[in-house]
Amino acid sequence: MTVDVLREPTRADRRARAAVAVLFLTNGALFANLLPRYPQIKDDLGIGNAAYGLAVAAFPTGAIVAGLAAGVLVRRLGSARVAVLGTLLTGAAVLAAGVAGSVALFAGALFLAGAMDAITDVAQNAHGLRVQRRYGRSIINSFHAIWSIGAVTGGAMAAGAIALGLSRGQHLLVSGVLFGAAACVALRYCLPGPETEPAAEEAGGTDLDPGRRGEAGVRSRRTAYVLAALVLIATAGTLVEDAGNSWATLYLSESLDASVTLAACGFIALVGAQFVGRLMGDRLVDRFGQRQVARAGGFIMLAGMGLALAVPTVPGTILGFAAAGFGVATLVPAAMHEADELPGLKPGSGLTIVSWLMRLGFLCSPPVVGLVADATSLRAGLLVVPLAGLLVIVLAPVLRPRRG
């Protein structure tokens, strides 16, 4: 495990940080420009809910299929180049999805967009962690906060384009060119050179005596255990996010009879609190360590959403979703950071595995909650949120403690 050394960042380091921030912003904004266009696309293609659902599922499917290729591409081409190339291809795929004239073309374009988004996600996080090592302190949470800003920006751009009467082709072409150009400019200021391999020396060589081979085996088993725990921590984060995305509005409106405006506040509260948590996350991690911040986040999720489900009221549930969003804010960045630093793995491998399996959890979460809701109630299905908090509390010891 590497030890970050505190030092003053150079001008090149600061430029690289700004460049990575731009990459996260563009990644958040590109696909968010397409989402508000979905109802129009569904109407224009004349498809029912079932066909629409299958078509939209092509995006996470593409992410899962292509996700494991990210580590290989990062090692061969460099994380910055892969992130920018993925951004350009994501923009092209989003444009193709927006102007698709058939369900097959729409699904195919979403599949490509999902594949490129997954590769871009790994690459930009890998480069962000390179910059973080140069800084010697946590900055990765700020990048994820900027991704949220990008997503809000993309959604606002789409709303503005619809209000102005721009066609989907015009709107998404402008979006793709704008954010593609921003990514290309950012590439100039990214860190040069090959990907670092922080744990290479700890991985051991191939010609080991029996004693060292035994030690290497123990290290390999520990690495596998830690990697599995990190996947579960990241998946816990995505489960909570999906609860806000897919079920918050529905639960508040149907189960608690909230008005349309109040029902929307559950999702807004979760996303807003998550954004605030990510803005504060780096300072909290530097002061208390990844382990304590994650454990505290788990307690906040468990207590906040657990109480909201135990005593269901509209204000309490909105506060519960806010607590969940705040508690989950640093989990995915923490899991990615720790995975990227695991000994014995090639550059980008741990990060790729966590990102890929995390997406599998994100894909499986909605049907699992839905099945529980159909069998019992949506209130029971949302127990996934406090249970995710409990899981994080149990697994938090695999994360890095505060520096001495």
C-alpha angles and dihedrals in degrees: 000000000000123000116223113229117215112232140142110276115240125233089260090053092052091048090050090051091053090047093053089048088056090051091052091047093052092046091053094045103046101065092033087064089063101045098074088051093061096094091053092047091050092051094045093050091046095224131151128237095268095052091043092051092050092048094050090048087066089080098063089037091058090048092054095045095050100031098093091055091066096082093052092048092048092053093047102040104019127255096263095052092046092049093051095043089049090050092053093048091045089054091050092048092048089052091049091050091050095054098034113137098202140037091247093054091045092052092043092052091048090050090055092044091052092048093050093043091055092050092046091049093056094043097049091047090049091052092043089055090050088055091045091056088053090052093047092218138072116286101141094096091059089058091054090049089054089050087059090051088052092052092051090046092051093050091049091049090053092049090050092048091051091049090051091050096241116163118244091250094053094044097047093043090056090046094048094047094045097050094035090055090048090053092049091052090048091055090066091063100042120110114281127225135044126318115280120242102208096179099039095109091051093052093076129222129279097250103067130156116241093264093052091044088056091050090048089052091052090049090049092052091048090049090052091049093048091046091052090049091050090051089053092048091051091045090051087056093051092046090058093045091051091049088061095041099046109023114021096084093041094050094048094046102039104028100033099027094234119168119258091258095048092044090059089055093074093065092040091051093051095047093042094050090046090054091050090048091053092049089054095035101089094052091046092049092049091050102040106015131244092278098056094041092051092046091050089048090052091052091049091051093045096047099036100046094031091058091044091054094042092052104027114204129142097244092042092050092050089051088047092056089047090053090049092051093049093046094049096046099102101030101093095043089047093051091047092049094050092045091052090054098048114127120243097028128110117247111286095007098107092042091049094050094049092047093047098048090042089059090051088057090048090053094048097044101078097052092045093052089043093053092050090047092051092047096046120349140307087250088063091045091056090060082092087083100060089037089055088053091052090050091053092051090053095046099038093098090075089066124087117273125222115294113257 
